[in-house]
Amino acid sequence: MGKRTLLSFSPQIKVVDATLRDGGLVNSFYFEDEFVKKLYQTNIQAGVDYMEFGYKASSAIFDKSKFGKWKFCEEKDLREIVGNNDSDLKIAVMADVGRTDIDKDIIPKNESVIDMVRVASYINTIPSAIEMVENCAKKGYETTVNIMAISHANESDLHEALELIGNSSANGVYLVDSYGSLYPEQIRKLADRYLDMGAKYNKFVGIHAHNNQQLAFANTIECVVSGVNYLDATVSSLGRGAGNCPLELLIGFLKNPKYKLHPILKFIEEEILKLKKSGVVWGYDIPYLITGVLDRHPSGAIDCIKNNRTDYANIYLELMGLE
Amino acid sequence: MGKRTLLSFSPQIKVVDATLRDGGLVNSFYFEDEFVKKLYQTNIQAGVDYMEFGYKASSAIFDKSKFGKWKFCEEKDLREIVGNNDSDLKIAVMADVGRTDIDKDIIPKNESVIDMVRVASYINTIPSAIEMVENCAKKGYETTVNIMAISHANESDLHEALELIGNSSANGVYLVDSYGSLYPEQIRKLADRYLDMGAKYNKFVGIHAHNNQQLAFANTIECVVSGVNYLDATVSSLGRGAGNCPLELLIGFLKNPKYKLHPILKFIEEEILKLKKSGVVWGYDIPYLITGVLDRHPSGAIDCIKNNRTDYANIYLELMGLE
């Protein structure tokens, strides 16, 4: 595929709003129904292509009393928000390898408002991810494999994983920069490897970026230029740790006139400011820069933020393992 | 020049800390001496190459009682902080076309601790900028021309401006994304034009980015890959409106072992948090996204932030000129 230019737009591009799913990692999925309903309407008005509502987590593994309903995404809860979803917005959920009871919790597509199941996996569990994909594909769903923590994968493992996915029923594969450690130059190189596989096996490629180094938006649009078509974003970056590619920046960038910025700005002023005021904390901050630079899981930074630590120089030494 | 890779580093790269100069636009240059002294020491420890202290504004034009001293950067005030500057850190100041009394306020280099005078100009005043450059070069200073608001310049004007600068005594020329509206793809194309001129006339090229779309860091490091050598940044983005490329992200990225992140993190925890607490407001926010997307001067957004407006959807319509 030829490189895209700024004045072109491609109808193959799909914007995936992951606000509830990645944001749910910040507030244990306790979103008010009002928030979720408004976000659903906002996404429809803004021309967003997919809305990911949360996880399909197994209630045998996770205690339902300790999480909001969007960790489980039961059919009745989805329908409470979207009815039969008479809209162009497709509904996605995420299923983690090892944390989902796929036989019990994923019903046949013709009984569900869900359109797409995204299977999240580390690179060493790709065979299990593919088993889940085949199960969901057989039930009638669109599917993806989202390979997490890609900055820690070695090249030969990645090659093998992409070949396995290429030969599976998955519709697409996602490049996931879980640690927000990758620079645009690295993202371009990785995207090219994914895109080569995608061209060979007719799979789309997606990008899911984190904002530890204020690069989530930049890395996402660099992927667009390369030919990546599925773009994850969240309103105001709402997501774990430093958060994600801000949906409002992505929609402002995309040239397809079907995308509208105004409804998203309205949602931010009406709902996101309220959420922030209520004490939910996320987004770029110095501890996330540190784990990003060091290419580490953000958990250490999340602990620092929770404990209101601002001794950044010490945090840096600690996370480097020098103290 | 060949493209750089992530594992290489180039000793030609120079990091320019513009915290006081661009940050002074936020607080009218009222920095405590303690802040300035600590920043100077921090830059030395961090391996920063230049520190821009402020403007050389004319006291005939600007009322000295209405600004802090770093709008004027008098020799005695500089020496109060740096003594004779017995360090590897070079001292820079900015001189605006039409706002500087170059004959009166720029003394001969051998009487000054200043090393570099950066002349800021819109594209239509380049001939005046070059006159100032020649004046300063004759006095013994390193000089640059910083072409502001480049997103509004047309291609033939830019060509002519670059040729004039190429034939001048300026040591370098700066690409300045004043409105924070440029995407990496555009920055790369512009940088290539600057670099072609630089190769022809032996001038270095610099980048000064703004963070309206969270792209200041990304655009800066994209320029590094292209061969741009002078990189402006400010601690914690401190600068007008959405601020600049964060120095801490840039230093975390650069591979030259002379650059150290630890002293900058220390400065942030000791001084930047205090400055924020004191009520100084800067950095990425939705109104800046809006002027960035619309490729407008940030003044409209700055007004909104000052007035604590959060009716983002209306601000968007207003700034588009629809209301």
XYZ file of C-alpha atoms in Angstrom:
646
model
C 0.000 0.000 0.000
C 1.268 3.472 -0.870
C 1.984 5.960 1.883
C -0.912 8.216 2.742
C -0.661 11.977 2.620
C -2.256 14.569 4.832
C -4.874 15.648 2.339
C -6.072 12.174 1.543
C -8.483 10.232 3.647
C -9.184 6.579 3.609
C -12.614 5.100 4.225
C -10.821 1.959 5.487
C -9.764 3.849 8.594
C -11.794 2.892 11.667
C -11.759 4.792 14.938
C -12.209 2.610 18.020
C -13.279 4.383 21.207
C -11.768 2.410 24.096
C -12.740 4.917 26.821
C -14.813 2.558 28.960
C -12.491 -0.408 28.597
C -9.116 1.232 29.235
C -10.682 3.888 31.474
C -12.327 1.127 33.489
C -8.844 0.084 34.597
C -8.664 3.425 36.431
C -12.011 3.339 38.284
C -12.648 -0.433 38.450
C -15.326 0.015 35.754
C -17.684 2.009 37.984
C -19.147 4.339 35.367
C -22.557 5.944 35.871
C -25.170 4.779 33.328
C -25.636 8.419 32.376
C -21.931 8.669 31.448
C -22.089 5.503 29.355
C -25.295 6.492 27.566
C -23.917 9.915 26.727
C -20.649 8.442 25.497
C -22.583 6.057 23.249
C -24.567 8.967 21.765
C -21.388 11.054 21.462
C -19.621 8.333 19.518
C -22.561 7.999 17.134
C -22.639 11.758 16.538
C -18.851 11.988 16.152
C -18.759 9.280 13.474
C -16.707 6.885 15.626
C -16.724 3.373 14.140
C -16.449 1.092 17.191
C -17.113 1.558 20.886
C -15.442 -0.884 23.243
C -17.614 -1.195 26.340
C -15.269 -3.180 28.565
C -14.100 -6.710 29.285
C -15.797 -10.053 29.118
C -14.183 -11.133 32.402
C -15.116 -14.430 33.979
C -17.243 -14.101 37.112
C -15.659 -17.342 38.336
C -12.315 -15.518 38.503
C -13.384 -11.968 39.409
C -15.709 -11.071 42.282
C -18.642 -9.197 40.768
C -19.134 -7.163 43.923
C -15.692 -5.592 43.479
C -16.074 -4.198 39.967
C -18.499 -2.170 37.931
C -20.574 -3.993 35.323
C -18.319 -3.053 32.392
C -15.708 -5.531 33.519
C -18.229 -8.213 32.567
C -20.264 -6.611 29.768
C -23.319 -8.823 30.180
C -25.780 -8.776 27.317
C -28.572 -7.276 29.457
C -26.322 -4.418 30.611
C -25.247 -3.629 27.059
C -28.851 -3.605 25.860
C -29.805 -1.301 28.728
C -27.561 1.300 27.020
C -27.832 0.559 23.309
C -31.170 -1.273 22.926
C -30.737 -3.185 19.684
C -28.054 -0.685 18.650
C -29.844 0.739 15.644
C -26.830 2.776 14.577
C -23.682 2.574 12.456
C -21.547 2.363 15.599
C -20.299 -1.163 16.186
C -19.942 -2.627 19.670
C -16.678 -4.230 20.812
C -15.589 -6.008 23.983
C -12.214 -7.277 25.110
C -11.470 -10.818 26.263
C -8.212 -11.466 28.115
C -6.457 -14.781 27.667
C -6.882 -16.771 30.872
C -9.499 -14.453 32.339
C -12.494 -15.170 30.146
C -14.858 -18.155 30.141
C -15.382 -18.048 26.430
C -17.829 -20.976 26.233
C -20.082 -19.621 28.944
C -19.806 -15.867 28.470
C -19.671 -15.390 24.715
C -23.101 -16.233 23.286
C -23.762 -16.648 19.556
C -23.496 -13.390 17.615
C -27.109 -13.580 16.413
C -28.243 -13.308 20.048
C -25.915 -10.424 20.938
C -25.484 -6.699 20.171
C -21.713 -7.215 20.295
C -20.011 -7.038 16.893
C -16.370 -7.582 17.695
C -14.392 -9.520 20.304
C -10.813 -8.326 20.787
C -8.575 -10.923 22.396
C -5.751 -9.446 24.470
C -2.663 -11.579 24.862
C 0.998 -11.395 25.725
C 3.187 -12.838 23.032
C 3.764 -16.124 24.879
C 0.040 -16.947 25.008
C -0.774 -16.364 21.341
C -1.849 -20.020 20.811
C -4.500 -19.613 23.546
C -5.546 -16.298 22.013
C -6.046 -17.979 18.664
C -8.171 -20.705 20.238
C -10.393 -17.940 21.658
C -10.490 -16.203 18.290
C -11.602 -19.391 16.534
C -14.324 -19.928 19.132
C -15.648 -16.366 18.670
C -15.289 -16.402 14.894
C -17.325 -19.598 14.736
C -20.032 -17.858 16.778
C -20.144 -15.122 14.157
C -18.072 -12.274 15.634
C -15.399 -10.083 14.096
C -12.199 -10.778 16.007
C -8.759 -9.328 16.633
C -5.663 -10.385 18.502
C -4.102 -7.539 20.485
C -0.479 -8.373 21.275
C 0.344 -6.463 24.440
C 3.704 -5.178 25.687
C 5.187 -5.400 22.217
C 8.285 -3.424 23.267
C 9.391 -6.491 25.265
C 8.901 -9.027 22.455
C 11.889 -10.240 20.488
C 11.866 -10.240 16.705
C 11.670 -13.972 16.086
C 8.809 -14.417 18.585
C 6.960 -11.578 16.901
C 7.502 -13.158 13.495
C 6.098 -16.455 14.706
C 3.150 -14.801 16.460
C 2.230 -12.817 13.349
C 2.386 -15.963 11.196
C 0.088 -17.816 13.612
C -2.383 -14.937 13.602
C -2.111 -14.668 9.830
C -3.210 -18.280 9.525
C -6.088 -17.870 11.989
C -9.641 -16.587 11.536
C -8.779 -13.231 13.184
C -9.851 -10.248 11.093
C -7.057 -8.086 12.432
C -4.061 -7.755 14.686
C -3.148 -4.923 17.024
C 0.178 -3.326 17.833
C -0.083 -2.433 21.541
C 2.497 -0.152 23.166
C 1.440 -1.071 26.717
C 4.360 0.727 28.363
C 4.259 3.892 26.262
C 7.941 3.414 25.621
C 8.105 3.347 21.831
C 9.237 6.298 19.721
C 7.678 7.078 16.316
C 10.702 5.637 14.517
C 10.225 2.313 16.304
C 6.461 2.333 15.812
C 6.918 2.799 12.059
C 9.276 -0.177 11.865
C 6.945 -2.390 13.897
C 3.902 -1.262 11.913
C 5.671 -2.223 8.691
C 6.164 -5.768 9.987
C 2.509 -6.043 10.988
C 1.412 -4.567 7.652
C 3.535 -7.030 5.691
C 1.748 -9.882 7.464
C -1.596 -8.136 6.962
C -1.006 -7.811 3.220
C 0.007 -11.470 2.972
C -2.993 -12.851 4.882
C -5.597 -10.131 4.332
C -5.773 -8.936 7.943
C -6.162 -5.340 9.047
C -3.679 -3.785 11.473
C -4.570 -1.657 14.499
C -2.659 0.542 16.931
C -3.259 0.985 20.661
C -0.855 3.546 22.169
C -0.160 4.828 25.673
C 0.790 8.377 26.548
C 3.709 7.959 28.983
C 5.954 10.089 26.789
C 3.244 12.276 25.225
C 3.598 10.155 22.092
C 0.274 8.280 21.980
C -1.260 10.639 19.412
C 1.967 11.046 17.421
C 2.543 7.287 17.263
C -1.072 6.709 16.228
C -0.957 9.166 13.326
C 2.450 7.890 12.229
C 0.771 4.496 11.941
C -1.997 6.064 9.849
C 0.595 7.359 7.391
C 2.050 3.831 7.158
C -1.324 2.248 6.405
C -2.602 1.084 9.789
C -6.405 1.252 9.694
C -7.813 0.552 13.173
C -7.047 3.365 15.596
C -7.745 3.109 19.323
C -8.349 6.292 21.268
C -10.081 7.382 24.474
C -11.817 10.623 25.364
C -9.315 12.905 27.116
C -6.838 10.019 27.228
C -8.947 8.279 29.911
C -7.102 5.012 30.510
C -4.623 3.227 32.686
C -1.696 5.266 33.955
C -0.752 7.944 31.456
C -3.798 7.037 29.400
C -4.213 6.634 25.666
C -4.334 8.530 22.403
C -6.847 11.352 23.021
C -9.913 10.804 20.837
C -10.355 14.567 20.429
C -6.877 14.949 18.902
C -7.390 11.980 16.602
C -10.786 13.185 15.375
C -9.312 16.688 14.861
C -6.609 15.154 12.671
C -8.587 12.756 10.475
C -9.675 14.237 7.178
C -12.784 12.116 6.580
C -15.684 14.586 6.933
C -17.788 11.952 8.678
C -15.732 12.570 11.842
C -16.997 15.452 14.020
C -15.059 17.082 16.865
C -17.904 19.126 18.352
C -19.798 16.279 20.100
C -16.595 15.052 21.749
C -15.778 18.510 23.095
C -19.323 18.667 24.472
C -18.861 15.306 26.199
C -15.572 16.469 27.725
C -17.110 19.612 29.190
C -20.186 17.782 30.486
C -18.786 14.462 31.681
C -14.991 14.306 31.760
C -14.562 17.441 33.890
C -17.066 15.970 36.355
C -15.197 12.661 36.438
C -11.919 14.465 37.158
C -13.520 16.528 39.892
C -14.849 13.331 41.487
C -11.244 12.308 42.111
C -10.537 9.871 39.280
C -6.875 10.428 38.319
C -5.224 9.536 35.010
C -3.028 11.028 32.335
C 0.530 12.069 31.588
C 2.640 12.820 34.650
C 6.335 12.581 35.529
C 6.242 9.054 37.079
C 4.742 7.753 33.800
C 7.456 9.495 31.819
C 9.948 7.580 33.979
C 8.428 4.114 33.375
C 8.036 5.017 29.698
C 11.690 6.033 29.308
C 12.727 2.888 31.198
C 10.344 0.672 29.161
C 8.688 -0.692 32.301
C 5.143 -1.686 33.230
C 3.399 1.443 34.598
C 2.436 -0.225 37.904
C 5.339 1.380 39.787
C 4.307 4.800 38.521
C 0.639 4.149 39.337
C 1.653 3.395 42.950
C 3.592 6.687 43.140
C 0.631 8.677 41.849
C -1.746 6.931 44.281
C 0.558 7.839 47.151
C 0.898 11.442 45.935
C 4.655 11.065 45.671
C 6.428 13.940 43.940
C 10.032 13.058 44.792
C 10.610 12.452 41.097
C 14.385 12.212 41.270
C 14.168 9.421 43.876
C 11.402 7.681 41.955
C 13.687 7.643 38.931
C 16.536 6.047 40.896
C 14.175 3.541 42.524
C 12.584 2.473 39.269
C 16.009 2.120 37.686
C 16.807 -0.229 40.545
C 19.642 1.890 41.883
C 18.115 2.470 45.282
C 23.318 13.864 5.656
C 22.123 10.305 6.272
C 19.132 9.647 8.469
C 19.939 9.038 12.096
C 18.908 5.913 13.920
C 17.818 5.449 17.481
C 21.026 3.887 18.678
C 23.275 6.528 17.229
C 23.977 9.855 18.821
C 25.415 12.916 17.263
C 27.717 15.310 19.095
C 26.413 18.057 16.771
C 23.067 17.972 18.576
C 22.612 20.931 20.920
C 19.862 21.187 23.502
C 18.615 24.716 24.104
C 16.711 25.317 27.338
C 14.208 28.113 26.623
C 12.364 27.839 29.961
C 12.904 31.418 31.121
C 12.323 32.996 27.731
C 9.173 31.182 26.623
C 8.035 30.695 30.228
C 8.480 34.429 30.799
C 5.598 34.969 28.381
C 3.374 33.263 30.974
C 4.401 35.187 34.112
C 5.695 38.450 32.567
C 9.251 37.312 33.346
C 8.834 37.516 37.122
C 11.028 34.596 38.153
C 12.618 34.454 41.606
C 16.430 34.660 41.526
C 16.492 31.344 43.385
C 14.530 29.712 40.541
C 16.867 31.125 37.910
C 20.036 30.166 39.775
C 18.797 26.620 40.316
C 17.782 26.303 36.677
C 21.238 27.461 35.603
C 22.881 24.837 37.841
C 20.399 22.199 36.676
C 21.208 22.849 33.040
C 24.933 22.557 33.716
C 24.430 19.253 35.548
C 22.052 17.904 32.887
C 24.509 18.582 30.058
C 22.237 21.155 28.378
C 24.170 23.145 25.754
C 22.464 26.564 25.777
C 20.264 28.374 28.260
C 18.123 31.183 26.913
C 17.572 33.681 29.727
C 14.961 35.904 28.114
C 14.543 38.792 25.701
C 16.665 41.815 24.958
C 13.582 44.052 24.853
C 13.984 47.790 24.440
C 13.222 49.781 27.589
C 12.126 52.643 25.320
C 9.257 50.438 24.106
C 8.468 48.370 27.220
C 7.853 49.811 30.680
C 10.423 48.237 32.977
C 8.078 48.454 35.950
C 5.643 46.098 34.248
C 7.955 43.168 33.585
C 10.505 41.053 35.385
C 14.146 41.587 34.514
C 14.392 38.665 32.100
C 12.447 40.588 29.492
C 15.504 42.847 29.295
C 18.418 40.547 30.227
C 20.772 43.295 31.292
C 24.389 42.321 31.635
C 24.475 43.005 35.387
C 21.417 40.799 35.974
C 22.916 37.960 33.964
C 26.197 38.210 35.868
C 24.297 38.166 39.162
C 23.273 34.596 38.237
C 26.186 33.220 36.232
C 29.199 35.320 37.313
C 31.613 34.939 34.417
C 29.845 31.705 33.458
C 32.770 29.373 34.014
C 30.930 26.396 32.547
C 30.270 24.608 29.265
C 26.715 25.959 29.199
C 26.355 28.770 26.685
C 24.086 31.756 27.321
C 21.489 32.834 24.765
C 19.023 35.716 24.572
C 16.252 36.496 22.107
C 15.857 39.768 20.213
C 12.528 40.482 18.529
C 12.479 42.420 15.279
C 11.086 45.884 16.029
C 11.274 45.486 19.797
C 15.007 45.622 20.389
C 17.381 48.587 20.388
C 20.265 46.606 19.015
C 22.815 49.449 18.992
C 22.151 50.429 22.585
C 21.315 47.104 24.222
C 23.682 44.632 22.575
C 27.219 45.389 23.778
C 30.326 43.837 22.208
C 30.650 40.113 22.892
C 33.996 40.518 24.671
C 32.214 42.585 27.347
C 29.288 40.163 27.751
C 28.566 36.679 29.130
C 26.049 36.209 26.330
C 27.156 33.772 23.631
C 24.242 33.722 21.215
C 21.614 36.195 20.060
C 18.535 34.604 18.489
C 16.557 36.998 16.312
C 12.824 36.243 16.183
C 10.983 37.379 13.087
C 7.842 36.782 11.101
C 8.552 35.899 7.507
C 7.734 39.392 6.198
C 10.404 41.056 8.367
C 13.319 38.793 7.477
C 15.351 41.688 5.969
C 15.194 43.533 9.319
C 16.103 40.317 11.113
C 19.166 39.944 8.923
C 20.237 43.513 9.647
C 20.091 42.657 13.361
C 22.007 39.441 12.754
C 24.783 41.304 10.936
C 25.004 43.838 13.750
C 25.307 41.093 16.385
C 27.664 38.958 14.298
C 29.994 41.950 13.869
C 30.008 42.358 17.660
C 31.165 38.753 17.971
C 28.013 36.774 18.812
C 26.697 33.500 17.451
C 23.366 34.294 15.791
C 20.220 32.614 14.542
C 17.091 33.698 12.733
C 13.941 32.116 14.172
C 11.146 32.305 11.611
C 7.927 32.303 13.620
C 4.456 31.105 12.643
C 5.864 29.018 9.817
C 2.525 27.227 9.288
C 1.194 30.496 7.811
C 4.088 31.104 5.405
C 3.700 30.258 1.748
C 6.295 28.182 -0.055
C 7.812 30.886 -2.253
C 8.180 33.321 0.660
C 9.863 30.598 2.670
C 12.219 29.853 -0.208
C 13.189 33.505 -0.460
C 13.600 33.893 3.300
C 15.830 30.829 3.523
C 18.008 32.132 0.661
C 18.407 35.514 2.385
C 19.357 33.817 5.645
C 21.692 31.477 3.794
C 23.570 34.476 2.418
C 23.738 36.213 5.819
C 26.161 35.821 8.726
C 23.600 33.855 10.757
C 24.986 30.588 12.112
C 21.626 28.903 12.047
C 17.950 29.096 11.240
C 14.997 27.894 13.285
C 11.778 26.220 12.277
C 9.188 27.611 14.730
C 5.731 26.026 14.994
C 4.246 28.971 16.924
C 0.677 27.703 16.688
C 1.378 24.063 17.480
C -0.573 23.152 14.385
C 1.925 21.077 12.421
C 1.836 17.288 12.241
C 5.053 15.206 12.110
C 4.586 14.598 8.387
C 4.531 18.357 7.752
C 7.437 19.020 10.104
C 9.563 16.480 8.237
C 8.839 18.155 4.897
C 9.600 21.619 6.264
C 12.758 20.404 8.009
C 13.995 18.966 4.721
C 13.673 22.387 3.066
C 15.563 24.064 5.906
C 18.217 21.338 5.858
C 18.736 21.700 2.107
C 19.464 25.393 2.625
C 21.652 24.579 5.641
C 23.718 22.104 3.627
C 24.136 24.647 0.790
C 25.225 27.541 3.026
C 26.684 25.713 6.028
C 24.033 26.781 8.543
C 22.629 24.608 11.299
C 18.878 24.088 11.600
C 16.885 24.286 14.840
C 13.347 23.359 15.906
C 11.088 25.192 18.362
C 7.776 23.383 18.829
C 4.568 24.094 20.740
C 2.413 21.505 22.443
C -1.134 22.429 21.390
C -1.706 18.961 19.967
C 0.669 17.052 22.258
C 3.105 16.939 19.362
C 5.926 19.213 20.560
C 8.142 16.316 21.664
C 7.198 14.088 18.725
C 7.866 16.858 16.194
C 11.196 17.660 17.857
C 12.473 14.079 17.726
C 11.212 13.642 14.171
C 13.426 16.609 13.314
C 16.360 14.911 15.052
C 15.942 11.878 12.812
C 16.001 14.204 9.769
C 19.222 15.925 10.853
C 18.063 19.015 12.729
C 20.688 19.791 15.393
C 19.444 22.608 17.649
C 16.552 21.495 19.816
C 14.543 23.917 21.946
C 12.813 22.596 25.031
C 11.530 23.910 28.363
C 11.284 22.246 31.751
C 7.804 20.750 32.138
C 6.764 22.492 28.899
C 6.802 25.891 30.686
C 5.961 28.367 27.927
C 3.224 30.340 26.289
C -0.164 28.665 26.003
C 0.229 24.923 25.617
C 3.947 25.304 26.228
C 6.888 23.676 24.500
C 8.726 20.414 24.056
C 9.304 19.130 27.624
C 13.041 19.148 28.366
C 12.673 16.042 30.533
C 11.232 14.030 27.631
C 13.914 15.261 25.231
C 16.771 14.476 27.640
C 15.220 11.045 28.303
C 15.267 10.380 24.556
C 18.730 11.593 23.541
C 21.363 8.891 23.536
C 24.436 11.042 24.204
C 25.554 9.983 27.702
C 26.460 13.570 28.555
C 22.717 14.300 29.000
C 21.356 13.509 32.471
C 17.689 13.263 33.416
C 18.094 13.168 37.197
C 18.906 16.897 37.781
C 15.905 17.961 35.709
C 13.547 15.718 37.696
C 14.997 17.251 40.872
C 14.338 20.765 39.531
C 10.751 19.835 38.661
C 10.002 18.521 42.138
C 11.691 21.471 43.860
C 10.755 24.412 41.669
C 8.144 23.624 39.016
C 5.595 22.175 41.450
C 5.982 25.351 43.553
C 5.488 27.559 40.505
C 2.300 25.676 39.601
C 1.015 25.932 43.146
C 1.629 29.689 43.057
C -1.008 29.944 40.334
C 1.071 30.142 37.148
C -0.914 28.243 34.490
C 0.445 26.723 31.289
C 0.405 23.505 29.295
C -1.789 21.372 27.074
C -5.513 21.922 27.508
C -8.575 21.654 25.281
C -8.680 25.342 24.149
C -5.083 24.970 22.878
C -6.035 21.812 21.030
C -8.718 23.880 19.316
C -6.400 26.712 18.161
C -3.838 24.077 17.161
C -6.321 22.127 15.029
C -7.536 25.406 13.502
C -3.938 26.665 12.945
C -4.622 29.886 14.852
C -2.571 32.080 17.183
C -3.102 30.776 20.743
C -4.296 34.160 22.082
C -7.977 33.180 21.869
C -7.271 30.021 23.836
C -5.160 31.908 26.390
C -8.142 34.220 27.026
C -10.428 31.229 27.588
C -8.016 29.665 30.087
C -7.619 32.995 31.929
C -11.390 33.260 32.220
C -11.702 29.630 33.378
C -13.998 28.857 30.475
C -14.748 25.168 29.996
C -17.563 25.429 27.456
C -15.288 23.739 24.947
C -17.909 23.054 22.309
C -18.840 26.769 22.200
C -15.184 27.815 22.196
C -14.676 25.607 19.168
C -17.561 27.223 17.296
C -16.426 30.721 18.319
C -12.831 30.178 17.244
C -13.997 28.717 13.946
C -15.888 31.968 13.461
C -19.283 30.319 13.342
C -20.716 32.140 16.329
